[in-house]
Structure formats: C-alpha cells, structure tokens
Short mmCIF file of N, CA and C in Angstrom, two decimals:
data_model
loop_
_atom_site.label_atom_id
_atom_site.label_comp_id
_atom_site.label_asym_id
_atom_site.label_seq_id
_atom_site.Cartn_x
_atom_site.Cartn_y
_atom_site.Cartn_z
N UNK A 18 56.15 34.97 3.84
CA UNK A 18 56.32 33.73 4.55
C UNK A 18 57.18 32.81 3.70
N UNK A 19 58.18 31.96 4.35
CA UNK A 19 59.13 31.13 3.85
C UNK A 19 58.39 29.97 4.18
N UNK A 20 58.42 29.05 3.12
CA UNK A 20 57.63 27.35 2.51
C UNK A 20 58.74 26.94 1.57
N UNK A 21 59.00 25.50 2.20
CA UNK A 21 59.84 24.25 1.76
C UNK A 21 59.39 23.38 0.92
N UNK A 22 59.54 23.07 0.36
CA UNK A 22 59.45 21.93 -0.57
C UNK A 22 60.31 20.52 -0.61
N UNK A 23 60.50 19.29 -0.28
CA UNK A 23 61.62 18.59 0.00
C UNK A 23 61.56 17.67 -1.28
N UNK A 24 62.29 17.21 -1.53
CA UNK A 24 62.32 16.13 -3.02
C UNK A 24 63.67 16.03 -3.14
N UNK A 25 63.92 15.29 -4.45
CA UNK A 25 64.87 14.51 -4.83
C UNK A 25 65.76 15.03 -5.92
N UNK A 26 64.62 16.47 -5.93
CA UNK A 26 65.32 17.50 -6.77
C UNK A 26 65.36 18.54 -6.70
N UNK A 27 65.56 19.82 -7.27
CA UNK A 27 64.91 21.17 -7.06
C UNK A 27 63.89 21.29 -7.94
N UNK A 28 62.96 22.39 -7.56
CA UNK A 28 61.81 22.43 -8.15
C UNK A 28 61.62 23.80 -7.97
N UNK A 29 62.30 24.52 -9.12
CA UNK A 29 62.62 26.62 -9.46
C UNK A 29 60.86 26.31 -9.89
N UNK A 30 60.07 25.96 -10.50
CA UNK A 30 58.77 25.99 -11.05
C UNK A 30 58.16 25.03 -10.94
N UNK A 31 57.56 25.11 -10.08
CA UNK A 31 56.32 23.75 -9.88
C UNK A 31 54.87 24.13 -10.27
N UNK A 32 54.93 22.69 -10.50
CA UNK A 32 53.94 22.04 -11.48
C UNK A 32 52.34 21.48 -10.72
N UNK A 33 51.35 21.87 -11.07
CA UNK A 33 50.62 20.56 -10.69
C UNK A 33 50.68 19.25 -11.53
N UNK A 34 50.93 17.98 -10.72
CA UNK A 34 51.50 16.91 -11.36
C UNK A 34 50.19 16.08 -10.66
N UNK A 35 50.28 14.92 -11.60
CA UNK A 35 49.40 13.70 -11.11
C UNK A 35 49.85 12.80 -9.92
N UNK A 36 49.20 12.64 -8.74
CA UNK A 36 50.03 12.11 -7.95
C UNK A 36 49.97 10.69 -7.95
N UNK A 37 51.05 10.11 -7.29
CA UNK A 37 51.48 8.52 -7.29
C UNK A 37 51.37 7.71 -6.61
N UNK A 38 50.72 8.78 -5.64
CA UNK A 38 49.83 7.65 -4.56
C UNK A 38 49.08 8.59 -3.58
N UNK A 39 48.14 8.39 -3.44
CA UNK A 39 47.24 9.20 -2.32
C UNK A 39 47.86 9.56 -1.27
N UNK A 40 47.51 10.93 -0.82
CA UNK A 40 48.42 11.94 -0.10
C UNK A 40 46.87 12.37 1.16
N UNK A 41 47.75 13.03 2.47
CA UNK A 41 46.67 13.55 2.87
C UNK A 41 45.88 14.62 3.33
N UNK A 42 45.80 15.59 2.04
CA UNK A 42 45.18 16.39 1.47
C UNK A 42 45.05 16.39 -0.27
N UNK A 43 45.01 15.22 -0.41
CA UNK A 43 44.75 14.32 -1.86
C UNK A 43 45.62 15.18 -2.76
N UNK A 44 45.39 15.47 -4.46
CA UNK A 44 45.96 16.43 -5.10
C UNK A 44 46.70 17.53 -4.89
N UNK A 45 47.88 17.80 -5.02
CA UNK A 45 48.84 19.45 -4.58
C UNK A 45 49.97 19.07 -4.91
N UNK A 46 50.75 20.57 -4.62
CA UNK A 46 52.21 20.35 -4.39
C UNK A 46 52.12 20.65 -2.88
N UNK A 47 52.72 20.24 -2.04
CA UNK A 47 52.79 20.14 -0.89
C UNK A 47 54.03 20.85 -0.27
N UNK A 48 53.97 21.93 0.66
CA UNK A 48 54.96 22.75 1.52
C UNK A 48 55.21 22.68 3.10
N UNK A 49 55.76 22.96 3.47
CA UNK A 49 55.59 23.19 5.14
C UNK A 49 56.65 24.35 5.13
N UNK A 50 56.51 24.71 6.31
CA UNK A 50 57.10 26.39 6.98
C UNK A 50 58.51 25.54 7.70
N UNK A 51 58.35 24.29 7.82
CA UNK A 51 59.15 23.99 8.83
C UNK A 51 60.27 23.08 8.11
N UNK A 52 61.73 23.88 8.02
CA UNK A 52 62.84 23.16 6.91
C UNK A 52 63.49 21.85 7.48
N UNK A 53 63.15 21.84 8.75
CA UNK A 53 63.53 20.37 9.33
C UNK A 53 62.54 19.28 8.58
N UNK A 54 61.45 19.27 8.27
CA UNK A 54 60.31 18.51 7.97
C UNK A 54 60.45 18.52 6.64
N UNK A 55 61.02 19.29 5.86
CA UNK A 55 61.08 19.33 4.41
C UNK A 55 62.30 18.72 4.07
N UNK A 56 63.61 18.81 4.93
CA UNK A 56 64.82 17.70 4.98
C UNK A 56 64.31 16.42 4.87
N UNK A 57 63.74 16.12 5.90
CA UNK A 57 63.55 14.90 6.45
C UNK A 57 62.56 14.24 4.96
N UNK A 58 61.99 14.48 4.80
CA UNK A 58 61.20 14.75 3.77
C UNK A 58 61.91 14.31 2.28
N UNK A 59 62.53 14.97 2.06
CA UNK A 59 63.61 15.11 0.59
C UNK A 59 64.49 13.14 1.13
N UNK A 60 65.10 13.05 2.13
CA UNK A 60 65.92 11.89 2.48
C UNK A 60 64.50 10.70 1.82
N UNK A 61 63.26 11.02 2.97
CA UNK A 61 62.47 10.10 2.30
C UNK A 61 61.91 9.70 0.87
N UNK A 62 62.06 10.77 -0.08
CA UNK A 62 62.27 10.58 -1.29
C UNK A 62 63.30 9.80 -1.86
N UNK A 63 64.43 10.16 -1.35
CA UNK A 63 65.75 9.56 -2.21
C UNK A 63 65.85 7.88 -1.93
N UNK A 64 65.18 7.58 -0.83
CA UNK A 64 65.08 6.69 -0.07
C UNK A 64 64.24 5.65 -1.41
N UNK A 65 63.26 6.42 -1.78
CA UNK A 65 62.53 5.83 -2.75
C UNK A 65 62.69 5.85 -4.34
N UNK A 66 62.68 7.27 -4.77
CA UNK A 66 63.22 7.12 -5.47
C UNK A 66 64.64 7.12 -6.48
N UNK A 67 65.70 7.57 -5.76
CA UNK A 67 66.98 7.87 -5.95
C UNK A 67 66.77 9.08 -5.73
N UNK A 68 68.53 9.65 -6.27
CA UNK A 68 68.67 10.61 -6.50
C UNK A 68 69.55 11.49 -5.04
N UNK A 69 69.29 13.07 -5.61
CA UNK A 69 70.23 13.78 -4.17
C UNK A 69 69.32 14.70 -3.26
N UNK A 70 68.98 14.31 -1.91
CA UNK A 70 67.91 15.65 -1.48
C UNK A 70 68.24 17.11 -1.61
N UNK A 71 67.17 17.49 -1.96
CA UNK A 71 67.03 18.89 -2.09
C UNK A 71 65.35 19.55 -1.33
N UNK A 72 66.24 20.42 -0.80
CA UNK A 72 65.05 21.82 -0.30
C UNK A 72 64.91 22.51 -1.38
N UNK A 73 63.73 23.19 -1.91
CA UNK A 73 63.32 24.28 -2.72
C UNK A 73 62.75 24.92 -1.83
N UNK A 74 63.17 26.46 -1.85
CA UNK A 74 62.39 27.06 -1.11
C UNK A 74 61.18 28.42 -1.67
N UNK A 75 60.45 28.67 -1.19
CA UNK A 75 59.38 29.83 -2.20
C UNK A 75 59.46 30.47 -0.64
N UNK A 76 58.88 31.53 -1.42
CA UNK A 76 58.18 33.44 -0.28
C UNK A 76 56.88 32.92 -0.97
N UNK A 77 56.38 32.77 0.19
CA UNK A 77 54.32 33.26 -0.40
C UNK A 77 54.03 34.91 0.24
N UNK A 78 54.02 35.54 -0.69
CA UNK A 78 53.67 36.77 0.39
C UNK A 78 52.53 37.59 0.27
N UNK A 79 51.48 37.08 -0.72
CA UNK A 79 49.66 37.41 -0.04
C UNK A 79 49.16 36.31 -1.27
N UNK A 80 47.76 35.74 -0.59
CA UNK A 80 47.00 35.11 -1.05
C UNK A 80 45.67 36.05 -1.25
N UNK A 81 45.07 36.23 -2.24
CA UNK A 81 43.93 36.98 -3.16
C UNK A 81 42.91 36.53 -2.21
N UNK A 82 42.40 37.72 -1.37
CA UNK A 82 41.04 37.26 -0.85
C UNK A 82 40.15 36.38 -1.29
N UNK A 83 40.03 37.11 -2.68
CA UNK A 83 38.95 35.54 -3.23
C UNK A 83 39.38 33.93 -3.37
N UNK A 84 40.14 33.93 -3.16
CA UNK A 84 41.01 32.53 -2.97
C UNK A 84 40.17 31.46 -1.95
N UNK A 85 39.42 30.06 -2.41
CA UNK A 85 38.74 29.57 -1.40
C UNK A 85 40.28 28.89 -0.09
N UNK A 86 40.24 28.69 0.87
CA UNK A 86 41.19 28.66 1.78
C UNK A 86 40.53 27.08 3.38
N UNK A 87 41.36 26.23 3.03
CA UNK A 87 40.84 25.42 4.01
C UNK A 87 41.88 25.33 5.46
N UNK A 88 41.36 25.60 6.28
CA UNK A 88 42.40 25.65 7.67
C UNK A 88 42.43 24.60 8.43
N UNK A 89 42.99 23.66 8.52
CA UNK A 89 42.67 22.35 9.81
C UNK A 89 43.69 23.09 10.75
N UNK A 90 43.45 23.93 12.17
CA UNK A 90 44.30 23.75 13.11
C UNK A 90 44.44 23.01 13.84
N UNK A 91 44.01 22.05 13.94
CA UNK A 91 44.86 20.56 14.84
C UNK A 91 43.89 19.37 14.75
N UNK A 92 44.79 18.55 14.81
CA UNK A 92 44.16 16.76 14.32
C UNK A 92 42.61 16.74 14.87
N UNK A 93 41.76 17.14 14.74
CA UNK A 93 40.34 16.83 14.95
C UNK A 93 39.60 16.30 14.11
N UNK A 94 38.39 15.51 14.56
CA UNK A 94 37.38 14.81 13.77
C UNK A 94 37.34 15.52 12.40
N UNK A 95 37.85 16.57 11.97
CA UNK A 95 37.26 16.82 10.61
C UNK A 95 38.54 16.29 9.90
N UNK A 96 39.61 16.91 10.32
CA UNK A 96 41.07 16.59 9.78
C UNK A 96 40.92 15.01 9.66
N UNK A 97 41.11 14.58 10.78
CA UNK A 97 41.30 13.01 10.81
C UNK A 97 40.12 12.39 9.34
N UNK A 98 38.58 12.84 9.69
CA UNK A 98 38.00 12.26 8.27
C UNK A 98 38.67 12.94 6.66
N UNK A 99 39.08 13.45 6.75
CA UNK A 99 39.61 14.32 5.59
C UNK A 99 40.72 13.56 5.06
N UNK A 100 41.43 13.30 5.75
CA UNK A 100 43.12 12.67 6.06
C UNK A 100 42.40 11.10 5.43
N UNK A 101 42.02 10.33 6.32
CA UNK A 101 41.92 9.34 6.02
C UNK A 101 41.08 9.00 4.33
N UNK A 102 40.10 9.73 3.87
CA UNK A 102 38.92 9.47 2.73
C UNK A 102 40.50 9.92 2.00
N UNK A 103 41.15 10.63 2.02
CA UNK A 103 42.36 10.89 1.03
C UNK A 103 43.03 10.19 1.02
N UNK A 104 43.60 9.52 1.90
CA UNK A 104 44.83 8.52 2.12
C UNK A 104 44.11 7.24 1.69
N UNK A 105 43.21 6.76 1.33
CA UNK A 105 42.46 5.71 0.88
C UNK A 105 41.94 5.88 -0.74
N UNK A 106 42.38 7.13 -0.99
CA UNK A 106 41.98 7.40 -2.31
C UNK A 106 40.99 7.97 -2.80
N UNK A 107 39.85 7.97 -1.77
CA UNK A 107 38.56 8.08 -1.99
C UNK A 107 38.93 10.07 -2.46
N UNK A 108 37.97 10.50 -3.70
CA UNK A 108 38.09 12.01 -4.02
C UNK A 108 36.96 12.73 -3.19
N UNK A 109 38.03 12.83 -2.18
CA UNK A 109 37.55 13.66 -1.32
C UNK A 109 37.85 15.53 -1.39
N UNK A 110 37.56 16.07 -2.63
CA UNK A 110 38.05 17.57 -2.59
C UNK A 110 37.17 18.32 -1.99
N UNK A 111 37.73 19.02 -1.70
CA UNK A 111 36.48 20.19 -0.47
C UNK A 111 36.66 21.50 -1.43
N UNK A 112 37.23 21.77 -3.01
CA UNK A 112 37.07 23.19 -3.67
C UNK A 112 37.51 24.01 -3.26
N UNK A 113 38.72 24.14 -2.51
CA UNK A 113 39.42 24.93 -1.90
C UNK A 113 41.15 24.72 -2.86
N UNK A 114 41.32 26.15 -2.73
CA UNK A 114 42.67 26.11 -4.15
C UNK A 114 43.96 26.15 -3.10
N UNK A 115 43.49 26.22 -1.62
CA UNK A 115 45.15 26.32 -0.81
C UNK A 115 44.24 25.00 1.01
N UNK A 116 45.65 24.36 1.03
CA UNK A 116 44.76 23.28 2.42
C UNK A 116 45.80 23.60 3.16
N UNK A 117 45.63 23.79 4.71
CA UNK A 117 46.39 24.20 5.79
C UNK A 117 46.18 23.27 6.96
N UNK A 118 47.28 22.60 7.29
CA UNK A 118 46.94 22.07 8.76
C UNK A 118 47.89 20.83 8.82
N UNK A 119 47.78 19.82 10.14
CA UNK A 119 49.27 19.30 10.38
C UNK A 119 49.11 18.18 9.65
N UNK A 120 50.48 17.53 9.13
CA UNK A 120 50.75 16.62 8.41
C UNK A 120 50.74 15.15 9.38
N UNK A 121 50.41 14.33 8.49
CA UNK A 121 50.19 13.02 9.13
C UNK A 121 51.89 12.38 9.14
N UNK A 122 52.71 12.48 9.88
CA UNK A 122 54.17 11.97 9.33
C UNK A 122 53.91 10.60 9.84
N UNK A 123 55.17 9.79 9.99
CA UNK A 123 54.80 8.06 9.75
C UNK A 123 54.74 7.75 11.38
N UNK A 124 54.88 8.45 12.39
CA UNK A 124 54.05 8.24 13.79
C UNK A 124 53.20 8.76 13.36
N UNK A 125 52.37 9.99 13.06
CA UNK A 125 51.03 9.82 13.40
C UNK A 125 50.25 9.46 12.56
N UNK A 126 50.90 8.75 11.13
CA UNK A 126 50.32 7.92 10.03
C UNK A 126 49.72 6.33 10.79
N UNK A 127 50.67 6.21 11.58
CA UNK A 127 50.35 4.67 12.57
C UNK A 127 49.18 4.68 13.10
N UNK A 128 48.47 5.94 13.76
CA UNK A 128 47.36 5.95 14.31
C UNK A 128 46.28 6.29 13.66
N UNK A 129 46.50 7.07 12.20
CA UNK A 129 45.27 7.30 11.00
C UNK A 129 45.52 5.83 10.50
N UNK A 130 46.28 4.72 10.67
CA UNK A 130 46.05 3.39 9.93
C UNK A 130 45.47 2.77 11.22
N UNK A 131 45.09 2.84 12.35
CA UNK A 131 44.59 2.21 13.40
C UNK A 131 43.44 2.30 13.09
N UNK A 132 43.20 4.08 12.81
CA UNK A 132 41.63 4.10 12.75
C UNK A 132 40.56 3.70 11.67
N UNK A 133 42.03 3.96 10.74
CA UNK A 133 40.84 3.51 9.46
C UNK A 133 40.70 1.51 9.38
N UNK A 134 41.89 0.94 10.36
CA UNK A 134 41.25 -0.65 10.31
C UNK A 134 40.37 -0.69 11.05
N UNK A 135 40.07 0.33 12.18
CA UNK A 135 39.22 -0.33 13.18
C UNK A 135 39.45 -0.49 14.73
N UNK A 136 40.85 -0.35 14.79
CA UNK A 136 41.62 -0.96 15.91
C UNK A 136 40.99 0.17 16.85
N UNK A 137 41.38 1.73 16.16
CA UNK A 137 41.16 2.68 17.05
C UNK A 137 40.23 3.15 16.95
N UNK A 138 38.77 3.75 17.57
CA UNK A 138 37.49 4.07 17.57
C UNK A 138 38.53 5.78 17.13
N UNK A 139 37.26 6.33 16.57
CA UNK A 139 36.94 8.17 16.67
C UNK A 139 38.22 9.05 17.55
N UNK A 140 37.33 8.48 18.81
CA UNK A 140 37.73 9.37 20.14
C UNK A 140 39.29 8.99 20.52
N UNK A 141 39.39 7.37 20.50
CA UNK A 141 40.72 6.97 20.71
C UNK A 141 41.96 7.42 20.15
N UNK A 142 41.47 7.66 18.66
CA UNK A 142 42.52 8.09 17.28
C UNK A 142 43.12 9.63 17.72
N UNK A 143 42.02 10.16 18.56
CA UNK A 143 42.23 11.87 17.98
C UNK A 143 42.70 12.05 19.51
N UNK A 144 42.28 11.22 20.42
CA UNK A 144 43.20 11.72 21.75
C UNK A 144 44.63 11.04 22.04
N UNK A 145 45.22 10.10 20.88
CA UNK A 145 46.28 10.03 20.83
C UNK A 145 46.70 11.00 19.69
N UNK A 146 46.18 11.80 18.80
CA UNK A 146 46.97 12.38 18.16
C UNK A 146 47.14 13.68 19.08
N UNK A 147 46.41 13.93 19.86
CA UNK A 147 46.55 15.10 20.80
C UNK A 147 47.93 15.39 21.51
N UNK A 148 48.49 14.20 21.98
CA UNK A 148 49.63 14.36 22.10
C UNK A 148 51.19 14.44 21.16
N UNK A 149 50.57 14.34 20.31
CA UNK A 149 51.84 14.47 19.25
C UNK A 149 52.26 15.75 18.81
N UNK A 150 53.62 16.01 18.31
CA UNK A 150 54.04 17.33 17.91
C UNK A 150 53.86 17.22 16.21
N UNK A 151 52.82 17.81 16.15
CA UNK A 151 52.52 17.71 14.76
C UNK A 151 53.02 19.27 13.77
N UNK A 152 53.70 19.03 12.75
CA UNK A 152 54.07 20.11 11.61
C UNK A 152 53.24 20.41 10.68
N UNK A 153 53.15 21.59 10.53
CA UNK A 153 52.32 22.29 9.38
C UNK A 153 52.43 21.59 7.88
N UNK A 154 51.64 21.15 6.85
CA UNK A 154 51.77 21.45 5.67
C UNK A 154 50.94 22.41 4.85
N UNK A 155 51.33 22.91 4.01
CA UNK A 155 50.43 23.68 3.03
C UNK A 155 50.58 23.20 1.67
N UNK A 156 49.60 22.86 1.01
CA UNK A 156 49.08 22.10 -0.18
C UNK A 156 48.57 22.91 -1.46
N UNK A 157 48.81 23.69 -2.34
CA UNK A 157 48.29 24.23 -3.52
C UNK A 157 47.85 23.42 -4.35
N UNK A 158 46.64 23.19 -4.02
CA UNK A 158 45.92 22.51 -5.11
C UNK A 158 45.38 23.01 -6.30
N UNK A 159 45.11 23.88 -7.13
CA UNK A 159 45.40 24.09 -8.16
C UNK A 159 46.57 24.95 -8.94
N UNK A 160 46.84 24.94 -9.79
CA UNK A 160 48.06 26.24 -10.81
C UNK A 160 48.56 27.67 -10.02
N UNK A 161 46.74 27.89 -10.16
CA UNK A 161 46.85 29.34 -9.49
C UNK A 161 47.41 29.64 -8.44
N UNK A 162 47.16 28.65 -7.83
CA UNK A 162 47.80 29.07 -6.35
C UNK A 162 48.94 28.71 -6.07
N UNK A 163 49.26 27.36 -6.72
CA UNK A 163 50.99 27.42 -6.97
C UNK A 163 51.81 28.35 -7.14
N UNK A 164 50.97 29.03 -8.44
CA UNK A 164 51.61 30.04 -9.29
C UNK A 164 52.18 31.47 -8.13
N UNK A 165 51.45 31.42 -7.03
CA UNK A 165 51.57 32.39 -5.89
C UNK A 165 52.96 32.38 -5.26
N UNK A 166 53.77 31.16 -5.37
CA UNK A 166 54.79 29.91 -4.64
C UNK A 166 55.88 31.33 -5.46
N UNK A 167 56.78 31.82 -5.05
CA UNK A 167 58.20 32.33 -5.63
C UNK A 167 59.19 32.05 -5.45
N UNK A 168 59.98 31.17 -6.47
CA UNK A 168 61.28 30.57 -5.90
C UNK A 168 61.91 31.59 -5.08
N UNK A 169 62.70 30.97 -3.76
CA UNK A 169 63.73 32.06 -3.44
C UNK A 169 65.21 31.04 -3.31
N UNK A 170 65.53 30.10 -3.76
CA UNK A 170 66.32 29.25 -3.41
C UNK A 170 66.23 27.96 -3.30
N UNK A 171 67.42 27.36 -3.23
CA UNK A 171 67.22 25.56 -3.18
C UNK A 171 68.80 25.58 -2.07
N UNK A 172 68.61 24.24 -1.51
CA UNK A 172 69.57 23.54 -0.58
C UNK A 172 69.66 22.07 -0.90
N UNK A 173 70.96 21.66 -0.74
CA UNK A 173 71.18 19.98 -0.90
C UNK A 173 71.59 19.79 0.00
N UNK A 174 70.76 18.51 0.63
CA UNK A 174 70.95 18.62 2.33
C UNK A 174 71.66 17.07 2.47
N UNK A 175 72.38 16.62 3.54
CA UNK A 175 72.84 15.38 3.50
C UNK A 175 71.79 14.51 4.35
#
C-alpha cells in the first residue's frame, strides 16, 4: 500500500517527534493513501511554516499481527469523542501503535469545534459529518511502526 506524507520537506526517515500542537489522533507521524490530501496538506504547512511543499511517499506492505491496530471507519460517536479529547489536548491514548480512520480537515474541523463549544449536541455533530467526503489518515504512533513506513519517493508539488 502507497501512504503520503505532506510537509514542508521530505522526510526519507521519519521520526517520532514531539508534536506542536494537538492533532486528531494525538501523538504520530501522520499519512493518508490519498496524494491529493497530502498536497493540500504540504501547501498548509508552507503556509505556516515556510519553506517548499513536498510529498514523501512510503509502501507499507504488512503490519505484524501482534501489532495493537485502531480502526475508526467513519465519523461516529467514538471517532468524534476520540478526535475531540485529542484536539483539546486532553491524553487521550487508546495503546494502539497504528490509528486508522477519516481525518478531521478544516470543514469538518468546523463541526468538531461546534461540538466541543456546545453549539452542536452528539447527534447534530455526527449527522452533519455524515454528509461529508471524508479522507483516510493513518497515524504511527510509536518507532516501531513507523519503522514499517519504506521510503519509496518524494514530490515537490506547487
């Protein structure tokens, strides 16, 4: 399987790094399958912190059964509490070394900030995320499972 990486640089060996602001699947290096989302992605970096976008790309091609493995397939009450206790900072780890499921991008970040002020109840939050086209990320939260990640390439995208 082909996984993106988007940033401001290339990244042949990644690192687990300390992060710089709460993410939502807290701690990782963070991937998606989908190179449009990892573009878009890299621009929003440069945006912030300088620099030139770049795609890194890895092959994951088996994860070790014993590997603990968390799956969110689509924005539901568990995702949404998961998403939010992370995006607030709160250490929310569930002990799982790989996290799967759709990314909150800055539309459907609008409606995980509804819910966590209040605006949007439970039910309201998650049947507007129902309609959204939401993209995969995948998150290696510890070494090991990084370590799984095989460069196959980088792109500098405009």
């Amino acid at each position: 399987m082909k996984l993106y990486h988007g940033s401001n640089q290339i990244i042949a060996n990644p690192k687990l790094l300390k992060p710089s602001h709460p993410m939502d699947f807290g701690h990782g290096f963070y991937t998606t399958a989908n190179y449009s989302q990892a573009i878009a992605f890299a621009k929003k970096v440069v945006m912030w912190r300088g620099g030139v976008a770049a795609v890194s790309i890895y092959e994951l091609d088996k994860i070790p059964k014993d590997f603990k493995i968390t799956i969110f397939k689509k924005p539901d009450k568990n995702w949404l509490e998961f998403v939010v206790n992370n995006r607030l900072g709160k250490v929310f780890e569930s002990g799982s070394q790989i996290i799967i499921g759709p990314v909150a991008n800055d539309d459907v970040y609008r409606i995980v900030e509804g819910y966590e002020s209040g605006d949007y109840t439970e039910s309201e939050a998650l049947k507007r995320l129902k309609i959204k086209k939401l993209f995969d990320q995948y998150v290696f939260k510890t070494q090991e499972a990084i370590d799984l990640l095989k460069f196959a390439g980088d792109k500098h995208v405009r």
